[in-house]
XYZ file of C-alpha atoms in Angstrom:
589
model
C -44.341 58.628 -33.049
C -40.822 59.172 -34.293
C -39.561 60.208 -30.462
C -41.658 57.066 -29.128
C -39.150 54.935 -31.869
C -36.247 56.729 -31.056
C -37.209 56.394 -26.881
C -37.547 52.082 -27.829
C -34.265 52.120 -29.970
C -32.116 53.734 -26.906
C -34.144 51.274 -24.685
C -33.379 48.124 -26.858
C -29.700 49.415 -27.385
C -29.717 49.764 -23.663
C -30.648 46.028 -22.683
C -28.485 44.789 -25.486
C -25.473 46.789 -23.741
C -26.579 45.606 -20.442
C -27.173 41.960 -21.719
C -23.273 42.296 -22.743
C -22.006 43.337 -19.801
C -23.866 40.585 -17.625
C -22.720 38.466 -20.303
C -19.284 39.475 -19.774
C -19.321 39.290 -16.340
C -20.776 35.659 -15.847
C -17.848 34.987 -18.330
C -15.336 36.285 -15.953
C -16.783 35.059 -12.923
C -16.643 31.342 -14.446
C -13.196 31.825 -16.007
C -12.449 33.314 -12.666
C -14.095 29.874 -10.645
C -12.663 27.648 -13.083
C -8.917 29.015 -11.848
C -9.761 28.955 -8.366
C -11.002 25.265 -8.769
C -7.491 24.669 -10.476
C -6.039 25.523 -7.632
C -4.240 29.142 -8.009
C -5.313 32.866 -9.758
C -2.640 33.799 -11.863
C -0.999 36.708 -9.065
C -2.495 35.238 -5.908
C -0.968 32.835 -3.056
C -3.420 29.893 -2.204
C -4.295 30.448 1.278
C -3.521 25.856 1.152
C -0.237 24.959 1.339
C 0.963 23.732 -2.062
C 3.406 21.138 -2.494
C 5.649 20.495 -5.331
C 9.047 18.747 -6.752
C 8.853 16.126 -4.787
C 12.071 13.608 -5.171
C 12.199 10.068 -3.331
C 15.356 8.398 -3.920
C 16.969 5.011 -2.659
C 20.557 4.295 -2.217
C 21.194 0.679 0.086
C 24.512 -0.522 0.028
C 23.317 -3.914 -0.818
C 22.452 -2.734 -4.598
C 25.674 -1.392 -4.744
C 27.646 -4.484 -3.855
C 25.183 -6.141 -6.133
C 25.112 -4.712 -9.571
C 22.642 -6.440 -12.017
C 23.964 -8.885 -15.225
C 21.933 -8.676 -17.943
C 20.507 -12.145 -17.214
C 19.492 -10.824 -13.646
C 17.035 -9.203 -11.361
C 16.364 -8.099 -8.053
C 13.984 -9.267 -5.496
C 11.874 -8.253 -3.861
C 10.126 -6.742 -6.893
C 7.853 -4.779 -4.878
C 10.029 -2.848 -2.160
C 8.306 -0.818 0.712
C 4.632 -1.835 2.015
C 3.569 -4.572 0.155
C 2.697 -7.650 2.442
C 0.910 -10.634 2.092
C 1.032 -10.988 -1.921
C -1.197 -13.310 -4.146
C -0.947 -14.270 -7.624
C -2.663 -15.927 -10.634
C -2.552 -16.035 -14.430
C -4.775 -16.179 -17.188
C -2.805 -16.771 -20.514
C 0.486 -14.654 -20.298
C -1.265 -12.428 -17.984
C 0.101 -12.151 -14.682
C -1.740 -10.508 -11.905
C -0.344 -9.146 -7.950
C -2.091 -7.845 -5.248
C -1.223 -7.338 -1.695
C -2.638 -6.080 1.590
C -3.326 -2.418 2.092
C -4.740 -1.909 5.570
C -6.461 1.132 6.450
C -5.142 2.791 3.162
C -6.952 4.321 0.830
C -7.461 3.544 -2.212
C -7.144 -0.691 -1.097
C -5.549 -3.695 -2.752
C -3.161 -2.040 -5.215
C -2.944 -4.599 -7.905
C -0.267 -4.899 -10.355
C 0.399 -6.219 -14.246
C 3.350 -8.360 -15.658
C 3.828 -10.502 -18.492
C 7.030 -11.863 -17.304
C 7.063 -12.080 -13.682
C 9.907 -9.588 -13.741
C 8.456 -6.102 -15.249
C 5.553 -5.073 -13.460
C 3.244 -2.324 -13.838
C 0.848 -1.071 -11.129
C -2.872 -0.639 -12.913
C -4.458 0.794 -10.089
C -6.718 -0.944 -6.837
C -8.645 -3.684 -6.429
C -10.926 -1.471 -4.368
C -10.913 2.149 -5.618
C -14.518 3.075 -4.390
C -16.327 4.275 -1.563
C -18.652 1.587 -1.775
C -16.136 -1.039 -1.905
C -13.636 0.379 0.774
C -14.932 1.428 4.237
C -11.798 1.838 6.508
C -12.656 5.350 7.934
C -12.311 4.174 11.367
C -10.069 1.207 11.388
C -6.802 0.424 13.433
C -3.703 0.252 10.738
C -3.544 -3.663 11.753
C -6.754 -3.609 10.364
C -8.739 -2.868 7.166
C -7.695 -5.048 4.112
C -5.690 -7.520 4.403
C -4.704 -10.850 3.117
C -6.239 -10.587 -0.092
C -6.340 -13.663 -2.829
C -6.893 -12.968 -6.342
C -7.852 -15.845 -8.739
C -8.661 -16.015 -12.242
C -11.258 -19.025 -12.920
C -11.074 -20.611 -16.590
C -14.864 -22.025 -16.150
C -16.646 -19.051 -16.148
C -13.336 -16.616 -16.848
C -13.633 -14.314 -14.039
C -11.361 -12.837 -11.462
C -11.889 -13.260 -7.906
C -10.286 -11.100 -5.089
C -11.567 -11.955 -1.489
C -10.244 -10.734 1.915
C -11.124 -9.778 4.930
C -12.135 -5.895 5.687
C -12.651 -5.206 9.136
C -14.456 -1.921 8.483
C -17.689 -0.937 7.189
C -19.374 -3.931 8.800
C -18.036 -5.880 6.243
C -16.185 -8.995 7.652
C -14.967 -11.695 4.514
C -15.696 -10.275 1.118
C -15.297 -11.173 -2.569
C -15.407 -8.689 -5.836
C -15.311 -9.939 -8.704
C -14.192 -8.575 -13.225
C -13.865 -10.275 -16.310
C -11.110 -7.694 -16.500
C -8.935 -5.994 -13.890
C -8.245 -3.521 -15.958
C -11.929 -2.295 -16.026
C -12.096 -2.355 -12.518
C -14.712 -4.575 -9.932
C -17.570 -5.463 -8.499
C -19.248 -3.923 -5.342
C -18.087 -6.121 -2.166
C -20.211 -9.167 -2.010
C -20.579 -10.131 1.906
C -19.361 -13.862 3.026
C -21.139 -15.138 5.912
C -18.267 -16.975 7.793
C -15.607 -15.895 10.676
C -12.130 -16.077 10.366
C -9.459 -14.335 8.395
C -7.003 -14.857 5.359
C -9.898 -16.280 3.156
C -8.951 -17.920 -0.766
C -10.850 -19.596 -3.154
C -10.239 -22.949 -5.397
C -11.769 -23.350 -8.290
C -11.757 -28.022 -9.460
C -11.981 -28.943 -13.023
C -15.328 -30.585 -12.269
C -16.493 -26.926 -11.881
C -17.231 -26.937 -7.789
C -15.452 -24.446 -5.979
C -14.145 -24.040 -2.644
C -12.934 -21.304 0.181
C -10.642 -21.847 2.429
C -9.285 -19.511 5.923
C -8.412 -19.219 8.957
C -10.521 -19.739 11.789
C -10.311 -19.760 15.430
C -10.992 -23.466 17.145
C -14.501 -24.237 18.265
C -15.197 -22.494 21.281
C -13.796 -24.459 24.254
C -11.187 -26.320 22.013
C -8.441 -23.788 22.022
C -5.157 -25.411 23.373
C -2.913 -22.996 23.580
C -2.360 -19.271 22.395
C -1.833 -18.514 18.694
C -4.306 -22.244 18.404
C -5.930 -21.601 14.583
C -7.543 -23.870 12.089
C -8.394 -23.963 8.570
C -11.584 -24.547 7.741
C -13.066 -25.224 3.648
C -16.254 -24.722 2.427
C -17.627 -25.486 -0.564
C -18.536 -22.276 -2.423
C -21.600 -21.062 -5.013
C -20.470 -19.898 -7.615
C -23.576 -19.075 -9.558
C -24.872 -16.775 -5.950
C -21.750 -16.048 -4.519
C -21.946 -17.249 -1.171
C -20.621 -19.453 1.132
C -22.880 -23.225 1.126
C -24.689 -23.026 4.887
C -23.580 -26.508 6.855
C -20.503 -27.435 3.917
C -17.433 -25.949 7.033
C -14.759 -28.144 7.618
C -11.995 -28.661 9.432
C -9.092 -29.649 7.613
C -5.435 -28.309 9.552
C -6.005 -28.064 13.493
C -3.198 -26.043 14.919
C -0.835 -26.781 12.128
C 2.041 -29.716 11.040
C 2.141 -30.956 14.380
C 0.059 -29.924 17.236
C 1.757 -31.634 19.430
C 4.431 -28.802 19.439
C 1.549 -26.271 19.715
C 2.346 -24.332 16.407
C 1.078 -20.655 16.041
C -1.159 -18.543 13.737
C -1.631 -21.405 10.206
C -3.201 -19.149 8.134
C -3.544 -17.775 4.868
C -4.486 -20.772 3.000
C -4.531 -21.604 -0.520
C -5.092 -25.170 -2.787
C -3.221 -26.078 -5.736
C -4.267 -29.445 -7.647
C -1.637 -30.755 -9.270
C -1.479 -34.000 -11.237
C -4.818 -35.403 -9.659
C -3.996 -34.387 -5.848
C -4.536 -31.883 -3.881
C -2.105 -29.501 -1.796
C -3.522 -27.044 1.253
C -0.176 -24.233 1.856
C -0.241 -22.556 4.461
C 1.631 -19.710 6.693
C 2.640 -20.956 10.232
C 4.495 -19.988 13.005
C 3.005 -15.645 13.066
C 4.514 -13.237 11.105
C 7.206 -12.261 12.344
C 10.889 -14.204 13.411
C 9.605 -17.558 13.586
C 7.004 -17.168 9.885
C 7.494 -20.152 7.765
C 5.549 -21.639 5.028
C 4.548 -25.567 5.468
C 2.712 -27.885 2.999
C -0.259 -30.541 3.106
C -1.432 -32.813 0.671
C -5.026 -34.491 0.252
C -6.487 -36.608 -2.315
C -9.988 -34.385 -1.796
C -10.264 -30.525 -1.586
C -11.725 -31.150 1.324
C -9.110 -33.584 2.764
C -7.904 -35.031 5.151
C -4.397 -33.629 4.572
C -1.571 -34.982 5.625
C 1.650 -32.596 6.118
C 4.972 -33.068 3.569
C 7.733 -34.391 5.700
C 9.624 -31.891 4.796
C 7.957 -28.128 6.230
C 8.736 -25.900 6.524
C 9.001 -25.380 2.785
C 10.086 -21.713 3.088
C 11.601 -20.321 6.303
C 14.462 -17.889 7.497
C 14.513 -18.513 10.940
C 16.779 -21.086 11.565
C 19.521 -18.501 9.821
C 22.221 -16.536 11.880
C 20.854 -13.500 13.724
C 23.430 -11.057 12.196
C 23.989 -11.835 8.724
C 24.873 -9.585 6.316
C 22.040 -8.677 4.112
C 19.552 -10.284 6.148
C 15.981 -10.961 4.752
C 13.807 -12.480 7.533
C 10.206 -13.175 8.508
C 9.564 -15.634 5.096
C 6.330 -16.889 4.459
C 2.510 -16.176 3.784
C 3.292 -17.299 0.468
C 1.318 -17.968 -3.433
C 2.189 -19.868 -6.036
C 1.990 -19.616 -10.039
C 2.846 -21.842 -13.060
C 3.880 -20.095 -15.978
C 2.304 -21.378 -19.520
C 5.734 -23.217 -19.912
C 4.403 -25.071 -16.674
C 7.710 -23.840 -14.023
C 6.748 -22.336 -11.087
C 7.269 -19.396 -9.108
C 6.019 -18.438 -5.580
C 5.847 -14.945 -4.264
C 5.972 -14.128 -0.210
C 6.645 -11.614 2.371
C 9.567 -11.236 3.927
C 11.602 -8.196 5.181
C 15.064 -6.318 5.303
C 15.715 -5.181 8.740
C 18.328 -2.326 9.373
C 21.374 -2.397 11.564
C 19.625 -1.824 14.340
C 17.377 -5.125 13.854
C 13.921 -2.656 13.234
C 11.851 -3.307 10.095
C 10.914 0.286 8.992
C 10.675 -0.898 5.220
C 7.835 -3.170 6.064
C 6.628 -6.367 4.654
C 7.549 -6.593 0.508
C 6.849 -8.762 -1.720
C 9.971 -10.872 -2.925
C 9.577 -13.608 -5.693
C 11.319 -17.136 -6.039
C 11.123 -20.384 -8.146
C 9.629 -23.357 -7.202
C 10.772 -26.697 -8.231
C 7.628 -28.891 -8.366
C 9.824 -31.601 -10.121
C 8.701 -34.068 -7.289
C 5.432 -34.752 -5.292
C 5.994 -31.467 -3.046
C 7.249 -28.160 -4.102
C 10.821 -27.090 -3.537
C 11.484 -23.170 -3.081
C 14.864 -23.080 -4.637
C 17.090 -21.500 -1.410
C 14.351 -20.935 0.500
C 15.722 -22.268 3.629
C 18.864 -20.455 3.002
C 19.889 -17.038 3.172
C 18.141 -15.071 0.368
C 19.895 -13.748 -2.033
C 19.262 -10.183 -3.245
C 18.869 -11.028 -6.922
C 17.967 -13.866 -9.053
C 18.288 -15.403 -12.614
C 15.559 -13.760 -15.126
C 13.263 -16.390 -16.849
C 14.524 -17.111 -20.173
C 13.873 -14.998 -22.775
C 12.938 -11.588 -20.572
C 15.072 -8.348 -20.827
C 14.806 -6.144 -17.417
C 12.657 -3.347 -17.669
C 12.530 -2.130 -13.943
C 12.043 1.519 -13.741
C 11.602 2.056 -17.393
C 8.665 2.495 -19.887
C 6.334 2.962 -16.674
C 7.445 -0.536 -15.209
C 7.497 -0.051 -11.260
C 11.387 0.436 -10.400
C 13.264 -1.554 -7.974
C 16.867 -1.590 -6.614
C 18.564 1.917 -5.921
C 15.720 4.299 -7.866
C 14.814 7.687 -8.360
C 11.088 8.882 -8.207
C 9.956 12.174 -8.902
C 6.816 13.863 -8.668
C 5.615 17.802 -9.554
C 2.368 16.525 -9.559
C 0.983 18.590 -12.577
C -0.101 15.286 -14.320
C -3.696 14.880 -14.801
C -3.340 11.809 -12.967
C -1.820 11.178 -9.354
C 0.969 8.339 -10.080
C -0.796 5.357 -8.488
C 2.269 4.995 -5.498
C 0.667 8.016 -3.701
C -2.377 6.860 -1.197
C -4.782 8.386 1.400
C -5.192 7.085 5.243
C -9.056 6.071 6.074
C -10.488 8.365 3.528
C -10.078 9.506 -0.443
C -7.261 11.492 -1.416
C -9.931 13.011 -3.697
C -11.576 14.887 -1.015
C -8.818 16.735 0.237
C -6.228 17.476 -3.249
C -6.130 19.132 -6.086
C -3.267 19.416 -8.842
C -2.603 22.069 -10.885
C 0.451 23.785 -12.909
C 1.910 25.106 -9.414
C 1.629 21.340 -7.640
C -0.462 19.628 -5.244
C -2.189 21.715 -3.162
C -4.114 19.508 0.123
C -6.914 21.339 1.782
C -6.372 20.780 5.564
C -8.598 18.895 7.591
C -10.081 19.472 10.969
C -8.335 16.255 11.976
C -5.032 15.684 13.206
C -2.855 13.065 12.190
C -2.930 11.337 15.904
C -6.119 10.931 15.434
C -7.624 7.817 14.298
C -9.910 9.209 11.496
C -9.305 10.683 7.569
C -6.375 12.619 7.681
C -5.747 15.480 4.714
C -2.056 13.247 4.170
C -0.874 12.015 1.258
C 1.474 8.956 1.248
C 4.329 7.583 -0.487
C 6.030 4.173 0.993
C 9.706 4.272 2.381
C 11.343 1.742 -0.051
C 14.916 1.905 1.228
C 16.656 1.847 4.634
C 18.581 4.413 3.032
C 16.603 7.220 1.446
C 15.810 10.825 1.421
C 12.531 12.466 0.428
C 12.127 16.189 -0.201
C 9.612 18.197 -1.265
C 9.067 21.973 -1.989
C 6.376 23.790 0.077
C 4.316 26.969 -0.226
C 2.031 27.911 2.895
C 1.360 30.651 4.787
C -0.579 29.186 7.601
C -2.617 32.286 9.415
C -2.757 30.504 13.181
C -1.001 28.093 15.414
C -4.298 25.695 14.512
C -2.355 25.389 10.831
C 0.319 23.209 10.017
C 1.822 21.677 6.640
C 4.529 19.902 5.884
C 6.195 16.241 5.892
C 5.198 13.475 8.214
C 7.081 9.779 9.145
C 4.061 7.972 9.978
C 3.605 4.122 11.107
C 0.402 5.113 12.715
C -1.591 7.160 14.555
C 0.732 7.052 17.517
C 3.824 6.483 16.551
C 4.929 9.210 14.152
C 7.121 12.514 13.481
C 5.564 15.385 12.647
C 7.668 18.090 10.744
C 6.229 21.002 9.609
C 5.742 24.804 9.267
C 3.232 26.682 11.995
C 2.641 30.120 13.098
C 2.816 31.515 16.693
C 1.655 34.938 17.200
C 2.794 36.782 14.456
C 6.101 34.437 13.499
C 6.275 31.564 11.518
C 7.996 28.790 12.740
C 9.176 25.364 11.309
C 9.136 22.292 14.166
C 10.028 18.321 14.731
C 7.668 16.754 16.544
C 7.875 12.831 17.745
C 4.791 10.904 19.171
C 5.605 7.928 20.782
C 2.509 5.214 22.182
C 0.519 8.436 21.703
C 2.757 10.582 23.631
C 3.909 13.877 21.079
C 7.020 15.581 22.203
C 8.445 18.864 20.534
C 12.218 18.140 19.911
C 13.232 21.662 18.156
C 11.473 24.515 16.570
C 13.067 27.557 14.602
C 11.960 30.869 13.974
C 11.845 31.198 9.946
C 11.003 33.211 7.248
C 8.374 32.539 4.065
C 8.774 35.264 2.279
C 9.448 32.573 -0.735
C 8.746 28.733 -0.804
C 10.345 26.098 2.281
C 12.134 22.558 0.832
C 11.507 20.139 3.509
C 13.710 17.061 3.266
C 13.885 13.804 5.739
C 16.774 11.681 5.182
C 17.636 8.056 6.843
C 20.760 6.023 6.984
C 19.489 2.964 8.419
C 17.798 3.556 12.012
C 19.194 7.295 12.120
C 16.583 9.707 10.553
C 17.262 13.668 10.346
C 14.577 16.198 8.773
C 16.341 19.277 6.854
C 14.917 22.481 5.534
C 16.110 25.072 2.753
C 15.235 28.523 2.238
C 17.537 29.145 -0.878
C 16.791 25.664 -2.536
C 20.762 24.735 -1.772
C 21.923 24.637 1.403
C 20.204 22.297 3.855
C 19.770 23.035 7.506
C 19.149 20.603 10.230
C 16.651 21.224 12.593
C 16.279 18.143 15.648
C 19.627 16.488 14.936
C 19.730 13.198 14.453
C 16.500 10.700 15.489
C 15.962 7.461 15.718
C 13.816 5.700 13.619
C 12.432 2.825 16.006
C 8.793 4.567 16.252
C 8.427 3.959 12.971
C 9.051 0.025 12.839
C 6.952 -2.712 13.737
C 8.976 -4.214 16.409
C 8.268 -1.197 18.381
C 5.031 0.362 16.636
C 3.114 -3.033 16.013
C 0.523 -3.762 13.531
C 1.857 -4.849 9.967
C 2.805 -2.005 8.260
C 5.741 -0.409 7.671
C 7.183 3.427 7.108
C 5.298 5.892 5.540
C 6.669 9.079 4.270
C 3.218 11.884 4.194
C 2.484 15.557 2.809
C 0.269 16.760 5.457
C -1.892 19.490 6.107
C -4.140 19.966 9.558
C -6.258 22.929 10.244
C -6.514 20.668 14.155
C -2.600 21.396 14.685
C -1.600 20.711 18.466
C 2.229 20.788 17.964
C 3.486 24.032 19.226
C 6.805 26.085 18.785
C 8.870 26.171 22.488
């Protein structure tokens, strides 16, 4: 009996030490999964390239000649990629949005209680199953967006058009932006550059672009606006309520181009239709109707274009150009202010900064608004509203003039300026003590699809952005490194590679889909690479470090035309990306 006790003690003591060890084990295994998931093993190179220190900074000329007084600030307030803004207000909340294209996430939106400080809170559309751009052109996607608060019901609206997804005109919808929206609600009309109105009696009303009816269109670049009274209470569109309300613009006779992106003020009893005309680009304006009906007839101000540049000398200094697709807000104090596009070419006449959104007041003194030296040539900074201290740059206000941003990405949260093309950055980064590390895709970034690339806006025509990389890519199918992207074919690729057993750093430019290899060096990763692109105005050159001082070029110096829309096309404008590939097709020489 005794040896049968003693024979179940040993066993017991045996599955109790066995029980420990498993125990111990699973413990390591899941302390061991947890790092991995982190990104990096304390000892162990990621076998994905991992960026870090990443440093964007601005330094234009026209800042320096320009130096802020205390009672000033500069416009535009959003520099970089930010076209086609829209505005509202509820209280002494202040509310921006502008286009974002194929981008991912869409419609960043941003905060301000001023009009001067503003602080980005994130996207309109942050969700898969509000954003469906996977395979859409960069003209395409979201754009145009109009966000309105409505006091009746107090909600916010945002509707645009998102060619993607099968969507077409949509509308989301909060009682707070800062709690984010609803799911895309699906507007059963054609047309583009869609805005809502919301009358004191309660009705509401959408307004947009349209084409002319079929067999009516005069000339090319022939658009309408159309209105239709809108239900509130189901969201939708009223079937049989479309009218036509601008045909071709202030005066067809003189076969205008592209009126679009409409939007209706009321103002003491009347009501006024503005509108873009003229195509966005050198001959954009902003022009002005009035009605005494939402749903007109409007007759044009005798004085449009209310906001143009294009009358202006071709080469002046500090030029601003392309004006219009404009928004207007009254502040409680009842002034008003209008935000717009508009852009800063470089020498060279090329628009690599994009569309941004500048700011202006309005003087609505008389029976049609006056943009105060908006038919002038804008000036780079303005008088602040009374009673606001400048805040740019500080206390997590979005920066603007000459500006430094960094980045080691070891922050819980990615800062809100770095987006994803067609797809979620989610999918392909992770952060971590060491940086960001981006698993590569199968996709390369020529192709029209999700690319692993994360994006931060060029902001400056003169700038440099460098970042630190770690990669050991193990075949010529692996690259990593920085990317000047305007789209899928029109880009430069820089990056490190491998071919046979040597790793090697190249420049790569694709032009109209053509890719050309225009240097490639032998170099060793024993340690970490600092990749660096710098630009002085048209003239790009991409540097590298292996001692994390001294700079070498590789490529000389490039132009930057590819990467502007007067030679790209579409709407966007330079885009500076960390990008990974495991689809890699540029090759050493």
């Amino acid at each position: 009996m005794m040896k049968i006790i003693r024979t179940k003690s040993r066993f017991f003591k045996f599955r109790e030490m066995v029980l420990l060890m498993s125990f111990a084990i699973l413990s390591f295994s899941n302390f061991s999964f947890a790092e991995t998931k982190g990104s990096h093993v304390k000892g162990k190179k990621s076998i994905n390239p991992i960026f870090s220190q990443f440093v964007y900074q601005g330094d234009d000329d026209v800042y320096k000649q320009y130096p802020l007084k205390d009672d000033e600030f500069y416009s535009p307030i959003l520099q970089g990629c930010y076209p086609d803004p829209s505005i509202t207000r509820k209280g002494n909340d202040y509310y921006l949005i502008s286009s974002s294209f194929a981008f991912v996430p869409g419609v960043p939106i941003f905060h301000s209680t001023d009009l001067v400080n503003w602080k980005q809170i994130g996207h309109v559309l942050d969700r898969p199953s509000q954003l469906k751009v996977h395979d859409s052109d960069m003209a395409a996607g979201v754009y145009a967006p109009a966000i309105r608060y409505n006091p009746y019901n107090d909600t916010f609206y945002m509707i645009t058009t998102q060619f993607g997804g099968g969507f077409g005109n949509i509308v989301v919808k909060t009682k707070d932006p800062l709690k984010g929206w609803s799911d895309p609600i699906k507007l059963q009309f054609d047309g583009i550059d869609p805005s809502l109105f919301f009358d004191e009696d309660g009705k509401a009303y959408v307004v947009h672009n349209d084409a002319p009816a079929k067999g009516e269109e005069l000339y090319q670049g022939h658009r309408v606006i159309k209105v239709w009274d809108y239900d509130l209470e189901n969201d939708r569109v009223i079937p049989g309520t479309d009218k036509v309300i601008v045909n071709g613009g202030v005066d067809i006779t003189k076969k205008p181009i592209w009126i679009e992106a409409p939007h209706i003020y009321k103002k003491d009893g009347r009501y006024y239709l503005m509108c873009a005309e003229g195509g966005t680009g050198g001959w954009h304006s902003e022009v002005i109707f009035v009605s005494d009906s939402p749903r007109g007839p409007y007759t044009p101000a005798p004085n449009n274009p209310i906001l143009s540049q294009r009358y202006l000398n071709r080469d002046r200094a500090n030029k601003v150009d392309w004006a219009g697709h404009a928004d207007l807000v009254q502040t409680p104090e009842g002034e008003y202010y209008a935000v717009f596009l508009a852009v800063r070419p470089n020498e060279k006449h090329r628009v690599n900064t994009g569309r941004e959104t500048f700011i202006i007041p309005v003087d609505w003194s008389g029976e049609f608004p006056v943009y105060e030296n908006g038919l002038v040539p804008l000036e780079p900074k303005l008088k602040m509203p009374a009673g606001v201290v400048n805040q740019t740059g500080k206390n997590g206000f979005f920066p603007n003039g000459n500006f430094t941003f960094t980045d080691d990405f070891t922050s819980e949260k990615l800062d809100y300026r770095w987006i994803g093309m067609r797809g979620s950055r989610e999918d392909f980064i992770m952060t971590s003590k060491k940086g960001l590390e981006i698993k590569p895709y199968s996709v390369n970034i020529k192709e029209r699809k999700p690319t692993s690339t994360l994006f931060h806006r060029q902001q400056h025509r003169n700038f440099s952005a460098t970042v630190q990389l770690e990669y050991l890519p193990k075949s010529e199918n692996e690259l990593a490194g920085l990317v000047c992207y305007q789209r899928e074919t029109f880009n430069y690729v820089f990056g490190v590679t491998k071919k046979d057993n040597e790793y090697y750093l190249l420049l790569e430019r694709t032009e109209r889909g053509k890719s050309t290899i225009l240097a490639s060096e032998k170099i060793d990763l024993k340690s970490s690479i600092k990749l660096q692109v710098v630009a002085k105005g048209d003239s790009y050159q991409f540097n590298y470090s292996t001692n994390n001082s001294e700079f070498k070029n590789i490529g000389g110096v490039v132009s930057g035309d590819i990467l502007s829309t007067d030679v790209a096309g579409g709407f966007t404008g330079n885009f500076i990306g960390l990008h990974a590939t495991s689809a890699n097709d540029a090759h050493p020489l």
